Amino acid sequence: MGDYSGDNLVGHGVPELVLELNGQTWTLDASRSYSLGRDPQGDVSFDDARVSWRHATIRWNGGGWVVEDLGSTNGTYAQGQRVQEAQVGPGSAVHLGNATDGPRLAFSAPAHTPAAQPVAADAVGSHADSARSAPARSHQAQAPAQSAPAGWAQQLQGGGPAPHAQQPPAQPQFPQQAGWNQQPAQARQPQAAAPAPHAQPQAPQPPHAADPQAQGAASAARPATGSAHSDRSPTTFHHFAAGRVMRIGRALENELVVSDLQVSRYHAEFHAHPDGRMEIVDLGSHNGTYVNGQPVQRHLIGPNDIVGVGHSTFRLVGDRLEEFVDTGAVSFSARRLTVQVPQGNTTKTILKDVSFGVPEKSLIGVIGPSGSGKSTLLRALTGYRPADVGEVLYDNRDLYKQFAELRQRIGLVPQDDILHKELTVRTALKYAAKLRFPGDTHATERQARIDEVLRELKLDIHADKRITSLSGGQRKRVSVALELLTKPSLIFLDEPTSGLDPGMDRDVMQLLRGLADDGRTVLVVTHSVAELALCDRLLVMAPGGSVAYFGPPDEALTFFGYDTWADVFQAFENYRDYDWSGRWRGSQHYQLYAADLDAAPAPQAAPVVPQQMQMSRPQKSQSWGSQLWTLIARYLSVIASDRGFLGLMVILPAVLGVVSVVIPAKYGLGFGPPQAHLFNKDAGTILMILTVGACFSGAANSVRELIKERVIYERERAVGLSRSAYLMSKVIVLGLITALQGVIICGIGFAPRKMPTEGVILHNAPAVEMTVMVIGIGFTSMMVGLVISSLVKTAEKTMPLLVMFAIVQVVFTGILFQLYAKPGIEQVAWLMPSRWALAGLATTAQLNVLMPWDPTDPDTLWKHSAGIWFLDLFVLLALGVICGFAVSRLLRRHEPEVMREK
């Protein structure tokens, strides 16, 4: 942030200023800027949640001292007013985070005696780039020297002009193509000066030769070798005595208290055996205890093992247990990611050799034309679809191999909303918190965390509004709020600004900037290029899924040699066969920001946990029963909030019941005079209408339920949702609705009819007996609807399949033509729910007497006997159960691939 070097200020009489805070004083030097925030590496560090990670800077701007807000979440205040920049001097005061009781910065003139505490010289050097992303946040184009290629380092020393104002670096020659020289003169052509990418590139100057700070920029992306945490100091440590037991959990009576809502109240115990061995024992925790990323019940740990409990990890060093708390200060990198998909008899590469390192607590933008592999890259980075080749390292740990543990520290906001829009913001977050936090978390604890997130994202004023009533930008904030409940260190977003106007686009990107400033690493895939200056790093993907650029966003256009991103994307389209990746790898930007990553050795593999020590499957955040109850309650809340669905739930069966009533019948569903042996075809028609009506009603209830919640299910499954609990919640709620509809249909349809005189099971209540069979066909059809919903890719495809299903059921009821004793047709009819449902109704109504197809050879499934009635009902329900198993298997397609074996 410093616009003036120390040499420029010598002898100019710049007044010094003393900063006072909580009894401490600092004498400010005009030759540099000072970073303020919660970052312990900053010049002035705060332990106050209202202060952002990188909150503000203090600097001399040539005319006076100023405090500049860096896009903080809760703001900077001068004289009670929120300000972006404020002049300060002796007697001034500024508050951070709150206008009245936030941390107070007081400024005064220096005393004649050296009473003020100067900032150490080594701190000045180490923090000179502490506001490394401030140029983007303040919309200044000037870039720090360490962000520039070696050839520019000398130009940028001492606050020179911005990179785009300099002579751009020589660009590699683009391939000659037919018609190149015939292009109109006004058409923008790629610059051509240097050798082609395949030629030997000019050896780049080592970063430290250009600028001592440049090495820091390169090392931000460099993974550490060896075990995890090898490049960090422990947050705290605990000594063990032989025979001691140390219990860990949220409850205050634990020996080791962890303030993390993902940790159970009594989570696990460390046992120090008399022989010096250390053992970790899980106490039935909800989110599990992990050793080297694998869930364990009990396991002897050694010096190379990493024990994971919530956001904390532990490592044994001698008789000391070192604790590392994941507060966001972790490295994240992708190394040589390649994804291939089958294409006929060959494979097609859709992501090719992608490597980049993400600086901690930064905002990374990913852009590129359609077909450049952005979504594939996002799924590979989050473990949803692991790369076929390469690795993703989180804190130098393999994400794919340790996904069960690390998934809790990663947030993902898909392009579609991941909340039920019918609910209010607070209600939606309440159910999300119940699913993600342990079952022993008190409601007050969950509510406190929800309120904290709502305030952080400025959603507290919208907390009681339905999500459908919010603007697009506000809905995206709610989706982000859901992910922030568990305090992830990494947040990935897929097209969060898609469909938003420019104002909302800026609002969302500023939100992400604030999240990064507060101590998280944020990676956003976007098509919008308007607010890329807010990012710390920019990854540009080329057609074919390779990297075309990675580095500071304000140097990207100069790197490509164009004035606008539209020109860059057009060049991607016009020269799809050009080796964009080779051009990038031959550049000095690659040497600064990716070469060290590609050259680094593979990380040391964590010791493998013996199979007998592993738990049978990863722990869920709640028990199966608790998840089921929460899902049922949420589903009922969604339905109760959807008045349209409630109305249709009652109107549809009522209309179908009325339709059956308008069919005239001389004897209704009665036998007629026994001696007359009259043929009563009307009885069969009425039963067919009731059967098909219940069939259509049941399928209509469920045919959209899974497809409309697919994105929600994918995300919740990745953080521990039980597939069977999710499916059972749908079956139970929709089953009750379908049963109620069956009662409505039969109540209206049977009321004006003459009923059979005797049932086969309930002799005095044949109407009840027949209603049970109608409910059975509704249930099985509802399960078929779930199969359809899990198969289709879009909701629009459900209705044609629903109509087709209903028509097929009409044909195979057995009323329109004879099904039995017809080889081929009879066997196909066995697979149709309507065949068994109408057969059960025919058993009670004695259709073999009322309308026999062949009096000498009646339909066996219509026989008036209890055994046949139970057979019809059993097969009907068995078809529904088979559909349930099919849905469960189909749901696996929408889960992270690393979880599909579980």
PDB file of N, CA and C in Angstrom, residues 429-468:
ATOM      1  N   LEU A 429     -31.884 -22.453   7.615  1.00  0.00           N
ATOM      2  CA  LEU A 429     -30.601 -22.627   8.291  1.00  0.00           C
ATOM      3  C   LEU A 429     -30.740 -23.487   9.543  1.00  0.00           C
ATOM      4  N   LYS A 430     -31.897 -23.428  10.183  1.00  0.00           N
ATOM      5  CA  LYS A 430     -32.105 -24.249  11.382  1.00  0.00           C
ATOM      6  C   LYS A 430     -32.038 -25.725  11.034  1.00  0.00           C
ATOM      7  N   TYR A 431     -32.723 -26.130   9.981  1.00  0.00           N
ATOM      8  CA  TYR A 431     -32.677 -27.544   9.598  1.00  0.00           C
ATOM      9  C   TYR A 431     -31.293 -27.935   9.092  1.00  0.00           C
ATOM     10  N   ALA A 432     -30.627 -27.040   8.367  1.00  0.00           N
ATOM     11  CA  ALA A 432     -29.274 -27.343   7.898  1.00  0.00           C
ATOM     12  C   ALA A 432     -28.331 -27.549   9.080  1.00  0.00           C
ATOM     13  N   ALA A 433     -28.465 -26.713  10.105  1.00  0.00           N
ATOM     14  CA  ALA A 433     -27.607 -26.860  11.282  1.00  0.00           C
ATOM     15  C   ALA A 433     -27.904 -28.158  12.019  1.00  0.00           C
ATOM     16  N   LYS A 434     -29.164 -28.560  12.095  1.00  0.00           N
ATOM     17  CA  LYS A 434     -29.504 -29.803  12.776  1.00  0.00           C
ATOM     18  C   LYS A 434     -28.909 -31.002  12.048  1.00  0.00           C
ATOM     19  N   LEU A 435     -28.817 -30.928  10.730  1.00  0.00           N
ATOM     20  CA  LEU A 435     -28.253 -32.035   9.968  1.00  0.00           C
ATOM     21  C   LEU A 435     -26.726 -32.067  10.036  1.00  0.00           C
ATOM     22  N   ARG A 436     -26.086 -30.915  10.167  1.00  0.00           N
ATOM     23  CA  ARG A 436     -24.632 -30.866  10.081  1.00  0.00           C
ATOM     24  C   ARG A 436     -23.936 -30.918  11.440  1.00  0.00           C
ATOM     25  N   PHE A 437     -24.610 -30.476  12.476  1.00  0.00           N
ATOM     26  CA  PHE A 437     -23.976 -30.479  13.789  1.00  0.00           C
ATOM     27  C   PHE A 437     -24.315 -31.759  14.542  1.00  0.00           C
ATOM     28  N   PRO A 438     -23.483 -32.152  15.493  1.00  0.00           N
ATOM     29  CA  PRO A 438     -23.753 -33.375  16.254  1.00  0.00           C
ATOM     30  C   PRO A 438     -25.105 -33.333  16.945  1.00  0.00           C
ATOM     31  N   GLY A 439     -25.648 -34.504  17.180  1.00  0.00           N
ATOM     32  CA  GLY A 439     -26.945 -34.607  17.813  1.00  0.00           C
ATOM     33  C   GLY A 439     -26.975 -34.083  19.229  1.00  0.00           C
ATOM     34  N   ASP A 440     -25.800 -34.004  19.918  1.00  0.00           N
ATOM     35  CA  ASP A 440     -25.778 -33.502  21.289  1.00  0.00           C
ATOM     36  C   ASP A 440     -25.599 -31.992  21.359  1.00  0.00           C
ATOM     37  N   THR A 441     -25.700 -31.305  20.211  1.00  0.00           N
ATOM     38  CA  THR A 441     -25.627 -29.848  20.195  1.00  0.00           C
ATOM     39  C   THR A 441     -26.967 -29.272  20.645  1.00  0.00           C
ATOM     40  N   HIS A 442     -26.942 -28.413  21.638  1.00  0.00           N
ATOM     41  CA  HIS A 442     -28.167 -27.808  22.130  1.00  0.00           C
ATOM     42  C   HIS A 442     -28.738 -26.837  21.091  1.00  0.00           C
ATOM     43  N   ALA A 443     -30.059 -26.672  21.140  1.00  0.00           N
ATOM     44  CA  ALA A 443     -30.708 -25.751  20.212  1.00  0.00           C
ATOM     45  C   ALA A 443     -30.176 -24.331  20.366  1.00  0.00           C
ATOM     46  N   THR A 444     -29.832 -23.936  21.592  1.00  0.00           N
ATOM     47  CA  THR A 444     -29.288 -22.590  21.798  1.00  0.00           C
ATOM     48  C   THR A 444     -27.923 -22.425  21.141  1.00  0.00           C
ATOM     49  N   GLU A 445     -27.126 -23.494  21.134  1.00  0.00           N
ATOM     50  CA  GLU A 445     -25.824 -23.428  20.473  1.00  0.00           C
ATOM     51  C   GLU A 445     -25.998 -23.280  18.964  1.00  0.00           C
ATOM     52  N   ARG A 446     -26.904 -24.066  18.409  1.00  0.00           N
ATOM     53  CA  ARG A 446     -27.151 -23.955  16.964  1.00  0.00           C
ATOM     54  C   ARG A 446     -27.681 -22.576  16.613  1.00  0.00           C
ATOM     55  N   GLN A 447     -28.609 -22.080  17.417  1.00  0.00           N
ATOM     56  CA  GLN A 447     -29.201 -20.783  17.122  1.00  0.00           C
ATOM     57  C   GLN A 447     -28.178 -19.665  17.232  1.00  0.00           C
ATOM     58  N   ALA A 448     -27.277 -19.784  18.194  1.00  0.00           N
ATOM     59  CA  ALA A 448     -26.229 -18.771  18.328  1.00  0.00           C
ATOM     60  C   ALA A 448     -25.341 -18.739  17.093  1.00  0.00           C
ATOM     61  N   ARG A 449     -24.997 -19.922  16.577  1.00  0.00           N
ATOM     62  CA  ARG A 449     -24.162 -19.969  15.367  1.00  0.00           C
ATOM     63  C   ARG A 449     -24.929 -19.421  14.170  1.00  0.00           C
ATOM     64  N   ILE A 450     -26.219 -19.729  14.066  1.00  0.00           N
ATOM     65  CA  ILE A 450     -27.025 -19.206  12.960  1.00  0.00           C
ATOM     66  C   ILE A 450     -27.081 -17.688  13.027  1.00  0.00           C
ATOM     67  N   ASP A 451     -27.329 -17.140  14.202  1.00  0.00           N
ATOM     68  CA  ASP A 451     -27.394 -15.682  14.348  1.00  0.00           C
ATOM     69  C   ASP A 451     -26.054 -15.040  14.000  1.00  0.00           C
ATOM     70  N   GLU A 452     -24.955 -15.702  14.371  1.00  0.00           N
ATOM     71  CA  GLU A 452     -23.622 -15.175  14.065  1.00  0.00           C
ATOM     72  C   GLU A 452     -23.398 -15.097  12.562  1.00  0.00           C
ATOM     73  N   VAL A 453     -23.791 -16.151  11.848  1.00  0.00           N
ATOM     74  CA  VAL A 453     -23.624 -16.156  10.395  1.00  0.00           C
ATOM     75  C   VAL A 453     -24.538 -15.127   9.736  1.00  0.00           C
ATOM     76  N   LEU A 454     -25.771 -15.018  10.212  1.00  0.00           N
ATOM     77  CA  LEU A 454     -26.687 -14.039   9.649  1.00  0.00           C
ATOM     78  C   LEU A 454     -26.143 -12.622   9.796  1.00  0.00           C
ATOM     79  N   ARG A 455     -25.559 -12.325  10.941  1.00  0.00           N
ATOM     80  CA  ARG A 455     -24.988 -10.987  11.135  1.00  0.00           C
ATOM     81  C   ARG A 455     -23.770 -10.781  10.244  1.00  0.00           C
ATOM     82  N   GLU A 456     -22.951 -11.819  10.130  1.00  0.00           N
ATOM     83  CA  GLU A 456     -21.739 -11.683   9.318  1.00  0.00           C
ATOM     84  C   GLU A 456     -22.067 -11.381   7.867  1.00  0.00           C
ATOM     85  N   LEU A 457     -23.128 -11.997   7.357  1.00  0.00           N
ATOM     86  CA  LEU A 457     -23.495 -11.814   5.950  1.00  0.00           C
ATOM     87  C   LEU A 457     -24.585 -10.765   5.760  1.00  0.00           C
ATOM     88  N   LYS A 458     -24.901 -10.035   6.836  1.00  0.00           N
ATOM     89  CA  LYS A 458     -25.904  -8.973   6.780  1.00  0.00           C
ATOM     90  C   LYS A 458     -27.270  -9.498   6.311  1.00  0.00           C
ATOM     91  N   LEU A 459     -27.604 -10.699   6.797  1.00  0.00           N
ATOM     92  CA  LEU A 459     -28.894 -11.305   6.472  1.00  0.00           C
ATOM     93  C   LEU A 459     -29.855 -11.265   7.653  1.00  0.00           C
ATOM     94  N   ASP A 460     -29.426 -10.680   8.775  1.00  0.00           N
ATOM     95  CA  ASP A 460     -30.285 -10.694   9.958  1.00  0.00           C
ATOM     96  C   ASP A 460     -31.599  -9.962   9.727  1.00  0.00           C
ATOM     97  N   ILE A 461     -31.602  -8.939   8.870  1.00  0.00           N
ATOM     98  CA  ILE A 461     -32.844  -8.210   8.602  1.00  0.00           C
ATOM     99  C   ILE A 461     -33.773  -8.993   7.676  1.00  0.00           C
ATOM    100  N   HIS A 462     -33.250 -10.041   7.036  1.00  0.00           N
ATOM    101  CA  HIS A 462     -34.050 -10.873   6.142  1.00  0.00           C
ATOM    102  C   HIS A 462     -34.326 -12.250   6.743  1.00  0.00           C
ATOM    103  N   ALA A 463     -33.996 -12.443   8.010  1.00  0.00           N
ATOM    104  CA  ALA A 463     -34.028 -13.781   8.595  1.00  0.00           C
ATOM    105  C   ALA A 463     -35.401 -14.418   8.560  1.00  0.00           C
ATOM    106  N   ASP A 464     -36.450 -13.639   8.662  1.00  0.00           N
ATOM    107  CA  ASP A 464     -37.808 -14.188   8.722  1.00  0.00           C
ATOM    108  C   ASP A 464     -38.550 -14.071   7.402  1.00  0.00           C
ATOM    109  N   LYS A 465     -37.839 -13.785   6.343  1.00  0.00           N
ATOM    110  CA  LYS A 465     -38.441 -13.725   5.016  1.00  0.00           C
ATOM    111  C   LYS A 465     -38.279 -15.065   4.310  1.00  0.00           C
ATOM    112  N   ARG A 466     -39.259 -15.391   3.458  1.00  0.00           N
ATOM    113  CA  ARG A 466     -39.092 -16.594   2.639  1.00  0.00           C
ATOM    114  C   ARG A 466     -37.977 -16.384   1.623  1.00  0.00           C
ATOM    115  N   ILE A 467     -37.267 -17.433   1.350  1.00  0.00           N
ATOM    116  CA  ILE A 467     -36.147 -17.331   0.420  1.00  0.00           C
ATOM    117  C   ILE A 467     -36.629 -16.936  -0.969  1.00  0.00           C
ATOM    118  N   THR A 468     -37.833 -17.356  -1.342  1.00  0.00           N
ATOM    119  CA  THR A 468     -38.362 -16.997  -2.660  1.00  0.00           C
ATOM    120  C   THR A 468     -38.570 -15.496  -2.807  1.00  0.00           C
TER     121      THR A 468
END
